[in-house]
Amino acid sequence: MKLITKFILIYLIVTVIVLGLGGVVSYHVIKGELDNELKWRFLDRVERVTYLLEQGENFESTVQDNSDTNLEIMALPNRVEPDVEIRDTLVWHNRLHQREHNLKMVAHRNVDGTSYRITTYGALVESDDITEAVIEILLWILGLQVIGAVGVGFIVSNRLFKPFRKTLKRIKNFTLQDKEPIPAESTSVTEFDDLNKFVEEMTSKAVSDYVNLKEFAENASHELQTPLSIIKGKLELLTETELSPEQYQFVEDSQRSVKKLSRLSESLALLTKIENHEFVKTEAINFSEIITESTKAFDEFIALNGLEVESHIQDEITLQMHPVLADILWTNLFQNAIKHNVKEGRIHIELTEKKLKIANTGQPLSSSPDELFQRFKKDSVDSNSIGLGLSIIKRIVDQYHYNISYDFYNGWHTIVITFKTD
């Protein structure tokens, strides 16, 4: 839900509550004013009757004249003190067929030594009429409030929030690869100015951190490779000298460690580049050709391990990927299937326009499958494994919004990458 829509809904809810309370207050205020007006009329009526009695007008014990049917005059047998009593009463309404609230006044007056009780009642305006009038007014006000709220919301959404939407669009288009922070633009709203300044400071820091991290990763990788190459060369020279079997074994172990350290440095640098989205350009990659040619390149290694490869590859399967990442994706998958296979094991490859499936025979995992794609999580006891191959695969798959899954069943490890979900 948009912010302006939520604001309008809250505004209308508050308006309905306020109007409801205002309606109740208005009803009682209007009714009070009308009752006061009615009291003055009743008093005027009592004074008029009293005047007529003083002038000798003869009323019967109960009098109902033609013009005033709510008047009752009664001579009392005993003398009482003059007073006036006003109270609410219920009177049957012939038209509505129900009892209605009326105001009733009972006054006692003494005329020529005789006490009279003068009673009159009525309503200046009926309660239902007041209620209907108040509801009608409130509905008009509510209707105008709805029109005003929607109008204000439209204006606010299109004009007031324009700088906010512009800033949001610039944030969406912001990429670290451009190495350009988002400059703050001045607006007429203080809060938007503060937001733009914060965005400028945040993106400047992000760009600075990105550049520093990238330089560190590149420098570290480069500076590591140089001494490693020197060590590797020295060890090769050392193998050409006369060494005891024990010394030769030490040199071989050192060479394996150097190679592993070199691959670890290269893999970490590659992983950092993928996570920094440095491979953003894509092109149509013939994945069928990549798999076919790469599999042939491993023929010697496959034969050496006595593996059997079975493939079902559809022709001309193309994916929109960076060519380097496409090659790394398949090479890591295939090397993983070879490395973690058993002697004289099998590899099954299947490629369609919807998915890539690669399965290999092997021992079951000793660790949780959920940790398989995490960094340095390896199930193999092979000391040459650096534990980053599947992490790199996962990062590539995530970059192109593919899905990847792993399953082990009946002695087969199966990894499926789904290109299309439909």
XYZ file of C-alpha atoms in Angstrom:
422
model
C 0.000 0.000 0.000
C 1.324 3.440 -0.922
C 2.127 5.905 1.839
C -0.358 8.476 0.562
C -3.136 5.825 0.409
C -2.406 4.799 3.977
C -2.388 8.452 5.034
C -5.794 9.055 3.412
C -7.283 5.957 5.062
C -6.009 7.013 8.502
C -7.265 10.539 7.877
C -10.736 9.293 6.906
C -10.916 6.906 9.886
C -10.041 9.775 12.234
C -12.542 11.998 10.419
C -15.361 9.448 10.847
C -14.581 9.126 14.567
C -14.429 12.908 15.042
C -17.624 13.431 13.061
C -19.381 10.727 15.092
C -18.426 12.404 18.361
C -19.220 15.804 16.869
C -22.632 14.530 15.799
C -23.509 13.438 19.342
C -22.316 16.776 20.758
C -24.167 18.703 18.044
C -27.388 16.808 18.754
C -27.323 17.660 22.461
C -26.294 21.291 21.856
C -29.091 21.830 19.317
C -31.634 20.039 21.497
C -30.551 22.111 24.526
C -30.994 25.360 22.623
C -34.404 24.271 21.358
C -35.486 23.197 24.852
C -34.441 26.597 26.235
C -36.457 28.303 23.533
C -39.407 26.043 24.392
C -39.100 26.894 28.102
C -39.436 30.591 27.292
C -42.519 29.904 25.204
C -44.062 27.783 27.981
C -43.387 30.562 30.511
C -44.974 33.065 28.166
C -47.972 30.762 27.824
C -48.293 30.403 31.611
C -48.094 34.162 32.090
C -50.779 34.660 29.445
C -53.125 32.160 31.108
C -52.459 33.793 34.480
C -53.312 37.163 32.998
C -56.575 35.818 31.584
C -57.486 34.295 34.949
C -56.834 37.645 36.624
C -59.083 39.282 34.041
C -61.903 36.981 35.052
C -61.630 34.403 32.308
C -63.484 31.297 33.391
C -61.738 28.060 32.548
C -63.234 24.709 33.246
C -61.337 22.255 35.436
C -59.697 20.928 32.312
C -59.374 23.278 29.374
C -58.227 22.501 25.843
C -58.672 25.480 23.528
C -58.581 25.096 19.745
C -55.226 26.699 19.211
C -53.346 25.104 22.035
C -54.184 21.434 22.656
C -51.230 20.854 25.018
C -52.585 23.123 27.735
C -54.227 21.956 30.939
C -55.601 24.333 33.652
C -56.906 22.972 36.897
C -58.213 24.803 40.022
C -56.775 23.242 43.176
C -58.847 22.719 46.356
C -55.943 23.841 48.549
C -53.695 26.811 48.346
C -50.140 26.169 47.147
C -47.146 28.428 46.711
C -46.392 29.689 43.174
C -43.640 27.673 41.490
C -42.553 26.304 38.134
C -41.400 22.738 37.451
C -39.890 21.621 34.155
C -39.186 17.993 33.289
C -38.978 15.567 30.363
C -41.975 13.377 29.556
C -43.042 10.794 26.989
C -46.014 11.639 24.756
C -47.660 9.327 22.223
C -47.093 10.557 18.649
C -50.025 9.694 16.404
C -48.141 10.104 13.135
C -45.056 8.126 14.148
C -47.017 5.664 16.301
C -44.491 5.815 19.070
C -43.733 7.721 22.259
C -41.684 10.858 21.766
C -39.634 12.838 24.255
C -41.374 16.141 25.100
C -40.692 18.963 27.502
C -43.329 19.444 30.189
C -43.876 22.532 32.373
C -46.092 22.498 35.484
C -46.710 25.927 37.036
C -48.729 26.870 40.136
C -50.328 30.322 40.290
C -52.633 32.021 42.788
C -55.412 34.229 41.370
C -58.029 35.886 43.566
C -57.362 33.459 46.451
C -57.588 30.346 44.227
C -54.582 28.197 43.335
C -54.310 26.917 39.771
C -52.081 24.255 38.267
C -51.203 25.152 34.691
C -49.635 22.329 32.699
C -48.278 22.541 29.170
C -45.938 20.307 27.174
C -44.606 19.893 23.674
C -41.495 19.899 21.468
C -40.353 22.777 19.318
C -38.698 20.283 17.019
C -39.065 16.508 17.298
C -36.015 14.476 18.320
C -36.131 12.464 15.096
C -35.992 15.667 13.075
C -32.932 16.839 14.998
C -31.248 13.445 14.509
C -32.009 13.404 10.791
C -30.729 16.960 10.374
C -27.502 16.220 12.234
C -26.886 13.008 10.244
C -27.554 14.803 6.976
C -25.101 17.569 7.876
C -22.462 15.022 8.950
C -22.846 13.051 5.709
C -22.358 16.228 3.706
C -19.264 17.091 5.738
C -17.933 13.509 5.379
C -18.507 13.565 1.624
C -16.659 16.861 1.300
C -13.878 15.504 3.507
C -13.503 12.410 1.270
C -13.360 14.550 -1.856
C -10.888 16.891 -0.177
C -8.720 14.047 1.125
C -8.555 12.330 -2.266
C -7.830 15.665 -3.963
C -5.136 16.571 -1.455
C -3.718 13.059 -1.714
C -3.527 13.330 -5.492
C -1.809 16.717 -5.266
C 0.548 15.543 -2.512
C 1.357 12.337 -4.368
C 2.112 14.139 -7.629
C 3.820 17.276 -6.385
C 4.896 17.065 -2.776
C 6.389 13.571 -3.085
C 8.005 14.244 -6.462
C 11.489 14.901 -4.923
C 11.140 11.719 -2.832
C 10.281 9.603 -5.877
C 13.178 11.149 -7.775
C 15.596 10.283 -4.958
C 14.182 6.750 -4.787
C 14.692 6.283 -8.524
C 18.307 7.474 -8.266
C 18.925 5.028 -5.407
C 17.495 2.162 -7.490
C 19.790 3.051 -10.388
C 22.825 3.448 -8.134
C 25.602 0.878 -8.691
C 28.994 0.643 -7.050
C 30.626 -0.155 -10.383
C 29.981 3.455 -11.533
C 31.964 4.673 -8.505
C 29.805 7.815 -8.429
C 27.887 8.783 -5.263
C 24.394 10.271 -5.522
C 24.724 14.075 -5.150
C 22.197 15.736 -2.840
C 19.641 17.936 -4.577
C 18.034 20.887 -2.801
C 14.244 20.847 -2.357
C 11.674 23.066 -0.649
C 11.045 20.420 2.056
C 13.484 20.176 4.967
C 12.893 16.444 5.499
C 13.652 15.664 1.832
C 16.809 17.803 2.043
C 17.922 15.772 5.058
C 17.154 12.539 3.186
C 19.128 13.632 0.112
C 22.121 14.651 2.249
C 22.007 11.301 4.044
C 21.835 9.449 0.708
C 24.823 11.441 -0.578
C 26.872 10.658 2.541
C 25.832 6.986 2.496
C 26.640 6.438 -1.189
C 29.942 8.348 -0.868
C 30.984 6.060 1.967
C 29.790 2.971 0.070
C 31.788 3.981 -3.018
C 34.867 4.749 -0.901
C 34.621 1.409 0.942
C 34.044 -0.431 -2.325
C 37.090 1.145 -3.988
C 39.278 0.456 -0.953
C 38.057 -3.143 -0.699
C 38.508 -3.737 -4.407
C 42.030 -2.324 -4.337
C 42.861 -4.394 -1.278
C 41.544 -7.599 -2.878
C 43.414 -6.948 -6.131
C 46.611 -5.941 -4.381
C 46.437 -8.855 -1.960
C 45.853 -11.316 -4.775
C 48.659 -9.830 -6.878
C 51.131 -9.570 -4.016
C 50.372 -13.133 -2.923
C 50.900 -14.576 -6.400
C 54.422 -13.115 -6.714
C 55.971 -14.804 -3.642
C 54.008 -17.962 -4.391
C 55.538 -18.084 -7.873
C 58.979 -17.622 -6.361
C 58.378 -20.395 -3.825
C 57.026 -22.645 -6.560
C 60.132 -22.047 -8.704
C 62.509 -22.613 -5.811
C 60.768 -25.876 -4.931
C 61.070 -27.087 -8.551
C 64.780 -26.262 -8.488
C 65.050 -28.111 -5.210
C 63.551 -31.265 -6.727
C 66.376 -31.275 -9.318
C 68.984 -31.598 -6.565
C 69.942 -34.774 -4.750
C 67.358 -35.279 -2.012
C 66.692 -38.097 0.336
C 63.278 -39.776 -0.050
C 62.125 -38.068 3.124
C 63.309 -34.631 1.875
C 61.643 -35.235 -1.502
C 58.368 -36.002 0.251
C 58.654 -32.711 2.176
C 59.175 -30.800 -1.068
C 56.167 -32.477 -2.696
C 53.978 -31.606 0.294
C 55.195 -28.002 0.107
C 54.401 -27.833 -3.621
C 50.847 -29.075 -2.992
C 50.362 -26.481 -0.266
C 51.646 -23.700 -2.510
C 49.315 -24.768 -5.328
C 46.373 -24.875 -2.908
C 47.260 -21.432 -1.550
C 47.496 -20.072 -5.088
C 44.077 -21.504 -6.027
C 42.604 -20.216 -2.792
C 43.830 -16.693 -3.544
C 42.476 -16.816 -7.086
C 39.105 -18.242 -5.961
C 38.647 -15.618 -3.242
C 39.480 -12.850 -5.712
C 36.976 -14.354 -8.185
C 34.305 -14.664 -5.493
C 34.824 -11.032 -4.495
C 34.445 -9.899 -8.108
C 31.223 -11.888 -8.511
C 29.745 -10.512 -5.295
C 30.729 -6.987 -6.372
C 28.803 -7.584 -9.622
C 31.812 -6.867 -11.807
C 30.489 -9.327 -14.415
C 27.335 -7.436 -15.297
C 27.418 -7.524 -19.085
C 25.605 -10.459 -20.595
C 25.414 -12.038 -24.006
C 23.823 -15.099 -25.542
C 26.006 -18.047 -24.491
C 25.649 -21.395 -26.238
C 25.703 -23.525 -23.102
C 25.405 -26.734 -25.115
C 28.776 -26.011 -26.742
C 30.416 -25.111 -23.444
C 29.401 -28.427 -21.865
C 30.363 -30.496 -24.910
C 33.795 -28.900 -25.371
C 34.581 -28.791 -21.658
C 33.683 -32.457 -21.231
C 36.064 -33.394 -24.061
C 38.825 -31.393 -22.399
C 38.524 -33.623 -19.344
C 38.622 -36.908 -21.336
C 42.106 -37.808 -20.189
C 41.331 -37.110 -16.556
C 38.055 -39.026 -16.818
C 39.809 -42.032 -18.325
C 42.496 -41.863 -15.662
C 39.833 -42.128 -12.947
C 37.909 -44.825 -14.815
C 34.741 -42.703 -14.875
C 31.814 -43.197 -17.221
C 30.063 -40.060 -18.488
C 26.549 -40.166 -19.896
C 25.052 -36.953 -21.302
C 21.727 -35.834 -22.764
C 22.338 -32.306 -24.057
C 19.829 -30.470 -26.211
C 21.396 -28.499 -29.041
C 21.549 -24.697 -29.123
C 20.597 -24.069 -25.495
C 21.510 -20.411 -25.007
C 21.623 -18.423 -21.784
C 22.057 -14.700 -21.232
C 25.218 -14.719 -19.120
C 28.685 -13.281 -18.903
C 30.928 -15.710 -20.852
C 33.472 -15.928 -18.034
C 30.824 -16.801 -15.475
C 29.201 -19.346 -17.791
C 32.531 -21.134 -18.211
C 33.304 -20.986 -14.456
C 29.826 -22.298 -13.610
C 30.090 -25.413 -15.750
C 33.795 -26.078 -15.025
C 33.255 -25.968 -11.271
C 30.206 -28.233 -11.517
C 31.998 -30.798 -13.656
C 35.217 -30.711 -11.609
C 33.119 -31.162 -8.481
C 31.436 -34.246 -10.021
C 34.825 -35.730 -10.921
C 36.603 -34.842 -7.686
C 33.915 -36.244 -5.405
C 33.245 -39.401 -7.400
C 34.240 -42.948 -6.586
C 36.686 -45.143 -8.483
C 35.095 -46.250 -11.783
C 32.062 -44.164 -10.913
C 29.522 -42.525 -13.209
C 28.500 -38.993 -14.152
C 25.152 -38.126 -15.702
C 24.633 -34.761 -17.465
C 21.283 -33.436 -18.702
C 20.697 -30.027 -20.285
C 17.335 -28.675 -21.464
C 16.044 -25.180 -21.999
C 14.627 -25.247 -18.460
C 17.358 -26.852 -16.384
C 20.890 -28.202 -16.070
C 21.213 -31.434 -14.122
C 24.496 -33.078 -13.181
C 24.668 -36.204 -11.036
C 27.612 -38.265 -9.898
C 28.094 -41.398 -7.860
C 29.793 -40.940 -4.512
C 29.717 -41.415 -0.790
C 26.871 -39.769 1.124
C 27.473 -36.437 2.809
C 28.661 -36.468 6.400
C 27.558 -32.847 6.890
C 24.237 -31.030 6.413
C 23.247 -30.406 2.737
C 22.144 -26.901 3.805
C 25.803 -25.984 4.393
C 26.983 -27.345 1.054
C 27.016 -23.967 -0.745
C 28.613 -22.005 2.092
C 32.209 -20.834 2.014
C 34.838 -23.314 3.186
C 32.153 -25.926 3.895
C 33.483 -29.093 2.339
C 32.466 -32.676 2.902
C 35.456 -34.209 1.138
C 38.490 -35.453 3.042
C 40.620 -34.399 0.077
C 43.177 -31.938 1.472
C 43.506 -30.286 -1.970
C 39.883 -29.088 -1.862
C 39.660 -25.413 -0.875
C 35.886 -25.451 -0.215
C 34.955 -22.537 -2.488
C 33.845 -24.257 -5.716
C 30.170 -24.660 -4.770
C 30.127 -21.195 -3.146
C 31.194 -19.675 -6.458
C 28.489 -21.697 -8.256
C 25.865 -20.450 -5.804
C 26.903 -16.803 -6.271
C 26.718 -17.118 -10.063
C 23.301 -18.800 -9.875
C 22.028 -16.065 -7.522
C 23.285 -13.296 -9.822
C 21.126 -14.576 -12.679
C 18.152 -15.401 -10.415
C 18.312 -19.122 -11.184
C 17.415 -21.796 -8.638
C 19.853 -24.440 -7.454
C 19.095 -27.600 -5.472
C 21.022 -30.593 -4.195
C 19.828 -34.128 -3.496
C 21.438 -37.449 -2.598
C 19.557 -40.620 -3.384
C 20.590 -44.219 -3.906
C 24.301 -43.390 -4.116
C 23.890 -40.406 -6.488
C 24.674 -36.759 -5.723
C 22.446 -34.601 -7.912
C 22.652 -30.833 -8.454
C 19.898 -29.171 -10.515
C 20.015 -25.574 -11.743
C 16.613 -24.382 -12.929
C 16.680 -21.615 -15.518
C 12.905 -21.167 -15.820
C 10.366 -21.727 -13.071
C 7.291 -22.111 -15.310
